[in-house]
Tab-separated table of C-alpha atoms in Angstrom:
chain	number	residue	atom	x	y	z
A	1	MET	CA	-2.102	-3.813	-23.716
A	2	ALA	CA	-4.551	-5.812	-21.557
A	3	VAL	CA	-6.960	-4.099	-19.179
A	4	GLY	CA	-5.398	-3.741	-15.726
A	5	GLN	CA	-1.810	-4.160	-17.006
A	6	PHE	CA	0.818	-1.564	-16.094
A	7	LEU	CA	3.929	-0.900	-18.106
A	8	PRO	CA	7.217	-0.322	-16.231
A	9	LEU	CA	7.371	3.133	-17.851
A	10	GLN	CA	3.975	4.034	-16.419
A	11	ILE	CA	4.949	2.905	-12.924
A	12	LEU	CA	8.210	4.839	-13.103
A	13	ALA	CA	6.444	7.890	-14.455
A	14	ALA	CA	4.045	7.975	-11.492
A	15	GLY	CA	6.990	7.783	-9.099
A	16	TYR	CA	8.579	10.834	-10.673
A	17	ILE	CA	5.857	13.096	-9.266
A	18	PRO	CA	6.726	12.634	-5.544
A	19	TRP	CA	10.450	12.326	-6.390
A	20	GLY	CA	10.384	15.721	-8.125
A	21	LEU	CA	8.563	17.412	-5.217
A	22	LEU	CA	10.966	15.854	-2.655
A	23	LEU	CA	13.967	16.992	-4.742
A	24	ILE	CA	12.624	20.560	-4.825
A	25	ARG	CA	12.235	20.560	-1.054
A	26	TYR	CA	15.714	19.109	-0.554
A	27	LEU	CA	17.280	21.681	-2.847
A	28	ILE	CA	15.734	24.499	-0.826
A	29	ARG	CA	17.117	23.080	2.391
A	30	ALA	CA	20.517	22.374	0.894
A	31	ALA	CA	20.785	25.968	-0.416
A	32	GLN	CA	19.891	27.384	2.989
A	33	GLU	CA	22.449	25.114	4.733
A	34	ALA	CA	25.114	26.276	2.214
A	35	LEU	CA	24.334	29.893	3.016
A	36	ASP	CA	24.442	29.209	6.780
A	37	THR	CA	27.857	27.570	6.415
A	38	ILE	CA	29.441	30.528	4.656
A	39	HIS	CA	27.611	33.138	6.734
A	40	PRO	CA	30.601	33.772	9.107
A	41	ILE	CA	32.813	34.917	6.186
A	42	LEU	CA	30.194	36.968	4.373
A	43	GLY	CA	30.114	40.745	4.423
A	44	PRO	CA	26.312	41.376	4.425
A	45	SER	CA	24.607	42.549	7.589
A	46	GLU	CA	22.197	40.333	9.503
A	47	THR	CA	19.268	41.932	7.749
A	48	GLU	CA	20.738	41.270	4.299
A	49	TYR	CA	21.589	37.725	5.338
A	50	LYS	CA	17.986	37.040	6.391
A	51	LYS	CA	16.811	38.519	3.077
A	52	LEU	CA	19.108	36.194	1.144
A	53	ARG	CA	17.939	33.222	3.137
A	54	TYR	CA	14.347	34.102	2.456
A	55	GLN	CA	15.035	34.388	-1.263
A	56	LEU	CA	16.474	30.863	-1.201
A	57	SER	CA	13.398	29.483	0.515
A	58	VAL	CA	10.733	30.836	-1.855
A	59	ALA	CA	10.283	31.312	-5.573
A	60	PRO	CA	8.429	34.187	-7.263
A	61	ALA	CA	4.905	33.143	-8.169
A	62	LEU	CA	4.647	34.341	-11.776
A	63	PRO	CA	8.037	33.071	-13.087
A	64	THR	CA	7.450	29.755	-11.316
A	65	LEU	CA	4.001	29.461	-12.878
A	66	ILE	CA	5.432	30.228	-16.317
A	67	ALA	CA	8.183	27.610	-15.832
A	68	THR	CA	5.597	25.101	-14.668
A	69	LEU	CA	3.317	25.709	-17.636
A	70	THR	CA	6.314	25.669	-20.006
A	71	GLY	CA	7.312	22.279	-18.598
A	72	ALA	CA	3.763	20.964	-18.957
A	73	GLY	CA	3.577	22.211	-22.552
A	74	PHE	CA	6.858	20.571	-23.414
A	75	GLY	CA	5.619	17.387	-21.729
A	76	ILE	CA	2.638	17.189	-24.095
A	77	PHE	CA	4.958	17.690	-27.071
A	78	TYR	CA	7.457	15.086	-25.759
A	79	TRP	CA	4.840	12.402	-25.131
A	80	LEU	CA	2.643	12.945	-28.216
A	81	VAL	CA	5.269	13.893	-30.806
A	82	ILE	CA	8.432	12.099	-29.639
A	83	MET	CA	7.458	9.184	-27.397
A	84	GLN	CA	4.166	8.043	-28.878
A	85	PRO	CA	5.459	7.251	-32.393
A	86	ALA	CA	8.400	5.281	-30.916
A	87	HIS	CA	6.309	3.635	-28.197
A	88	PRO	CA	2.760	3.641	-29.584
A	89	PHE	CA	1.186	1.585	-26.793
A	90	ILE	CA	2.489	3.802	-24.002
A	91	LEU	CA	-0.329	6.358	-24.273
A	92	TRP	CA	-3.156	4.804	-26.240
A	93	GLY	CA	-4.526	2.525	-23.539
A	94	SER	CA	-7.556	0.303	-23.444
A	95	SER	CA	-9.949	3.163	-22.619
A	96	SER	CA	-10.394	6.908	-22.696
A	97	LEU	CA	-9.894	6.853	-18.898
A	98	SER	CA	-6.466	5.288	-19.180
A	99	LEU	CA	-5.587	7.808	-21.899
A	100	ALA	CA	-6.637	10.672	-19.623
A	101	ILE	CA	-4.613	9.267	-16.726
A	102	ASP	CA	-1.501	8.830	-18.897
A	103	ILE	CA	-1.679	12.368	-20.251
A	104	GLY	CA	-2.423	13.762	-16.788
A	105	VAL	CA	0.604	11.982	-15.321
A	106	ALA	CA	2.756	13.274	-18.200
A	107	LEU	CA	1.594	16.815	-17.608
A	108	LEU	CA	2.354	16.606	-13.871
A	109	ILE	CA	5.815	15.100	-14.445
A	110	TRP	CA	6.956	17.783	-16.851
A	111	ALA	CA	5.222	20.580	-14.934
A	112	ILE	CA	7.203	19.560	-11.851
A	113	LEU	CA	10.400	19.219	-13.888
A	114	GLY	CA	9.844	22.735	-15.252
A	115	ALA	CA	9.478	24.150	-11.747
A	116	LEU	CA	12.410	22.063	-10.531
A	117	PHE	CA	14.819	23.381	-13.147
A	118	PHE	CA	13.649	26.969	-12.659
A	119	ILE	CA	14.106	26.828	-8.871
A	120	ALA	CA	17.531	25.150	-9.198
A	121	LEU	CA	18.748	27.717	-11.713
A	122	ARG	CA	17.331	30.600	-9.641
A	123	GLN	CA	18.996	29.381	-6.474
A	124	SER	CA	22.253	28.877	-8.314
A	125	ARG	CA	22.046	32.437	-9.592
A	126	ILE	CA	21.360	33.817	-6.063
A	127	LEU	CA	24.246	31.860	-4.581
A	128	GLN	CA	26.500	32.992	-7.444
A	129	GLN	CA	25.780	36.598	-6.463
A	130	ILE	CA	26.607	35.933	-2.801
A	131	TYR	CA	30.257	34.923	-3.254
A	132	PRO	CA	31.589	38.338	-4.397
A	133	ARG	CA	30.448	39.592	-0.962
A	134	ILE	CA	32.941	37.397	0.885
A	135	GLU	CA	35.185	39.683	2.862
A	136	GLN	CA	38.311	37.540	2.853
A	137	ILE	CA	39.402	34.650	0.623
A	138	ASN	CA	41.783	32.195	2.302
A	139	LEU	CA	43.286	29.982	-0.405
A	140	MET	CA	44.914	27.750	2.215
A	141	LEU	CA	41.672	27.268	4.127
A	142	PRO	CA	38.955	26.840	1.470
A	143	GLN	CA	36.665	24.455	3.431
A	144	PRO	CA	33.905	27.036	4.051
A	145	LEU	CA	33.741	27.662	0.335
A	146	TYR	CA	32.991	23.966	-0.308
A	147	ALA	CA	29.474	24.375	1.120
A	148	LEU	CA	28.041	25.560	-2.161
A	149	SER	CA	29.490	22.649	-4.102
A	150	ASN	CA	27.642	20.272	-1.746
A	151	TYR	CA	24.400	21.976	-2.788
A	152	THR	CA	25.161	21.893	-6.463
A	153	LEU	CA	26.245	18.253	-6.204
A	154	VAL	CA	22.842	17.312	-4.777
A	155	ALA	CA	21.110	19.185	-7.587
A	156	ALA	CA	23.302	17.671	-10.295
A	157	VAL	CA	23.278	14.042	-9.074
A	158	GLY	CA	19.539	14.163	-8.291
A	159	GLY	CA	18.788	15.546	-11.780
A	160	THR	CA	21.179	13.091	-13.456
A	161	LEU	CA	19.571	10.090	-11.774
A	162	THR	CA	16.134	11.313	-12.786
A	163	ASN	CA	17.251	11.758	-16.369
A	164	TYR	CA	19.246	8.528	-16.774
A	165	VAL	CA	16.857	6.175	-15.032
A	166	TRP	CA	14.127	7.283	-17.444
A	167	PHE	CA	16.367	7.057	-20.482
A	168	VAL	CA	17.686	3.551	-19.572
A	169	LEU	CA	14.174	2.237	-19.011
A	170	VAL	CA	13.014	3.709	-22.300
A	171	SER	CA	15.979	2.154	-24.103
A	172	LEU	CA	15.092	-1.259	-22.644
A	173	THR	CA	11.510	-1.098	-23.839
A	174	ILE	CA	12.041	0.446	-27.316
A	175	THR	CA	13.894	-1.473	-30.037
A	176	HIS	CA	15.097	1.661	-31.790
A	177	ILE	CA	15.565	4.937	-29.832
A	178	ASP	CA	14.687	7.980	-31.875
A	179	SER	CA	17.353	10.685	-32.052
A	180	ALA	CA	14.870	13.178	-30.606
A	181	ILE	CA	14.652	11.139	-27.366
A	182	ILE	CA	18.462	11.151	-27.087
A	183	ALA	CA	18.541	14.900	-27.844
A	184	VAL	CA	16.039	15.598	-25.024
A	185	SER	CA	18.060	13.589	-22.526
A	186	LEU	CA	21.313	15.253	-23.544
A	187	GLY	CA	19.676	18.671	-23.365
A	188	LEU	CA	18.430	17.954	-19.826
A	189	GLU	CA	21.908	16.781	-18.839
A	190	ALA	CA	23.471	19.935	-20.222
A	191	MET	CA	21.113	22.016	-18.043
A	192	ILE	CA	22.062	19.891	-15.036
A	193	VAL	CA	25.772	20.566	-15.669
A	194	VAL	CA	24.989	24.286	-15.877
A	195	VAL	CA	23.246	24.085	-12.504
A	196	PHE	CA	26.407	22.564	-11.045
A	197	VAL	CA	28.965	24.907	-12.635
A	198	LEU	CA	27.114	28.266	-12.710
A	199	PRO	CA	27.222	29.223	-9.003
A	200	LEU	CA	30.743	27.866	-8.594
A	201	TRP	CA	32.285	29.859	-11.418
A	202	SER	CA	32.298	33.188	-9.513
A	203	ILE	CA	34.149	31.730	-6.551
A	204	HIS	CA	36.585	30.008	-8.894
A	205	ILE	CA	37.423	33.423	-10.351
A	206	LEU	CA	37.888	34.885	-6.867
A	207	LEU	CA	40.136	31.996	-5.832
A	208	LEU	CA	42.126	32.326	-9.037
A	209	GLU	CA	42.616	36.081	-8.467
A	210	GLU	CA	43.748	35.419	-4.879
A	211	LYS	CA	46.219	32.801	-6.070
A	212	HIS	CA	47.653	35.156	-8.665
A	213	ARG	CA	47.957	37.881	-6.022
A	214	LEU	CA	49.889	35.606	-3.646
A	215	GLN	CA	52.097	34.347	-6.469
A	216	GLY	CA	52.891	37.930	-7.371
A	217	LEU	CA	53.983	38.689	-3.794
A	218	LEU	CA	56.187	35.596	-3.642
A	219	ASN	CA	57.758	36.435	-7.001
A	220	GLU	CA	58.607	39.936	-5.805
A	221	ARG	CA	60.170	38.567	-2.592
A	222	LEU	CA	62.077	35.994	-4.633
A	223	ARG	CA	63.413	38.798	-6.817
A	224	LYS	CA	64.610	40.769	-3.804
A	225	ILE	CA	66.247	37.732	-2.173
A	226	THR	CA	67.984	36.815	-5.444
A	227	ILE	CA	69.355	40.370	-5.632
A	228	ASP	CA	70.652	40.075	-2.048
A	229	LEU	CA	72.278	36.745	-2.869
A	230	HIS	CA	74.103	38.181	-5.890
A	231	GLN	CA	75.249	41.249	-3.938
A	232	SER	CA	76.614	39.051	-1.137
A	233	ILE	CA	78.600	37.015	-3.660
A	234	ASP	CA	79.868	40.094	-5.528
A	235	GLU	CA	80.939	41.855	-2.340
A	236	GLY	CA	82.563	38.742	-0.899
A	237	MET	CA	80.295	38.754	2.199
A	238	LEU	CA	80.125	34.966	2.403
A	239	GLU	CA	78.661	34.989	5.925
A	240	ARG	CA	75.411	36.390	4.508
A	241	ILE	CA	75.056	33.689	1.836
A	242	ASP	CA	73.750	30.964	4.127
A	243	PRO	CA	70.770	32.912	5.639
A	244	VAL	CA	69.910	34.255	2.167
A	245	GLN	CA	69.935	30.731	0.758
A	246	LYS	CA	67.624	29.584	3.568
A	247	ALA	CA	65.237	32.452	2.775
A	248	LEU	CA	65.402	31.545	-0.891
A	249	SER	CA	64.562	27.876	-0.144
A	250	SER	CA	61.653	29.005	2.087
A	251	ILE	CA	60.178	31.101	-0.700
A	252	GLN	CA	60.524	28.249	-3.192
A	253	ILE	CA	58.700	25.874	-0.807
A	254	GLN	CA	55.876	28.391	-0.461
A	255	GLN	CA	55.689	28.693	-4.218
A	256	ALA	CA	55.419	24.913	-4.647
A	257	VAL	CA	52.592	24.743	-2.070
A	258	LEU	CA	50.781	27.663	-3.685
A	259	ASP	CA	51.129	26.151	-7.180
A	260	ARG	CA	49.389	22.955	-5.956
A	261	ALA	CA	46.531	24.877	-4.310
A	262	SER	CA	43.284	24.278	-6.184
A	263	THR	CA	41.135	27.209	-7.294
A	264	TRP	CA	38.052	25.052	-7.826
A	265	PRO	CA	35.615	25.376	-4.874
A	266	TRP	CA	34.955	21.713	-4.336
A	267	GLN	CA	36.677	18.752	-2.771
A	268	PRO	CA	38.266	16.176	-5.117
A	269	GLU	CA	35.686	13.570	-4.254
A	270	THR	CA	32.849	15.942	-5.218
A	271	PHE	CA	34.002	16.130	-8.805
A	272	ARG	CA	34.638	12.378	-8.920
A	273	ILE	CA	31.103	11.677	-7.701
A	274	LEU	CA	29.578	13.975	-10.310
A	275	SER	CA	31.789	12.623	-13.093
A	276	THR	CA	30.871	9.051	-12.188
A	277	ALA	CA	27.166	9.886	-12.053
A	278	ILE	CA	27.315	11.434	-15.528
A	279	VAL	CA	29.863	9.330	-17.408
A	280	ALA	CA	29.269	5.784	-16.001
A	281	PRO	CA	25.639	5.444	-17.181
A	282	LEU	CA	26.613	6.710	-20.627
A	283	LEU	CA	29.418	4.137	-20.904
A	284	ILE	CA	27.108	1.356	-19.718
A	285	TRP	CA	24.451	2.363	-22.272
A	286	LEU	CA	26.963	2.584	-25.115
A	287	VAL	CA	28.391	-0.848	-24.273
A	288	GLN	CA	24.884	-2.263	-24.117
A	289	ARG	CA	23.977	-0.821	-27.509
A	290	ILE	CA	27.212	-2.061	-29.092
A	291	LEU	CA	26.735	-5.581	-27.699
A	292	SER	CA	23.080	-5.713	-28.785
A	293	ARG	CA	24.072	-4.833	-32.347
A	294	LEU	CA	26.912	-7.346	-32.416
A	295	PHE	CA	24.766	-10.269	-31.212
A	296	THR	CA	21.509	-9.534	-33.020
């Protein structure tokens, strides 16, 4: 590589540093906004609420430092053991100064990624513990519960873009992608999916339990109305059949509405956005690799 020349990978890598810091800041704000949105239906006192909000705004020093150092250590392994053999000119520049800069940037990137994943997982865990404190679950009015999915969507899409943009650029600059590079990207994406699903699972269970409770009540009422209908027919009290039939139809309509009620705490478009962000780049990459093999 000529002196003064920059590779696209190097330019992108440098941009990951401010992007990671901005994403951390945005995740903190999004988590706080999610908590503020569901605050009216939470059971904790004002003091407990302020404590929860504070926990979402900071991260413990020692675990964060460990996560940061772990990320930096993995970054050295990733660049020297995985990337360098497949892309030998990415690190070994024209001078010791360029080598030091490349390794320094790699350390910063993975250190920030380590802190980012730790903070995202920690916030997800805190928010997951908040939902069991909700005083009343309204299956027919779930909008306040969607606040958390907006946070997890930001975390998942932001992490997915970070992962895929890097992987696509690497695939465009390397003739043969080592399986270890693919494994790292898939592992990161698995962690991103966990960040999205983990805090939502508890509220899904609560919504599912509430749905089963309401279905049980309707089934019991349906049983009683059916008994009344049969008694009216057996006793020849035909004047009672019409109101009983109307009550029976009303219960059946309620059952149909309840059966269609979703127990997943996100809007349909939220899941579509996440699915598109994850699946579409994979399909594009697979098509690209297939076409390149067919025409080379």
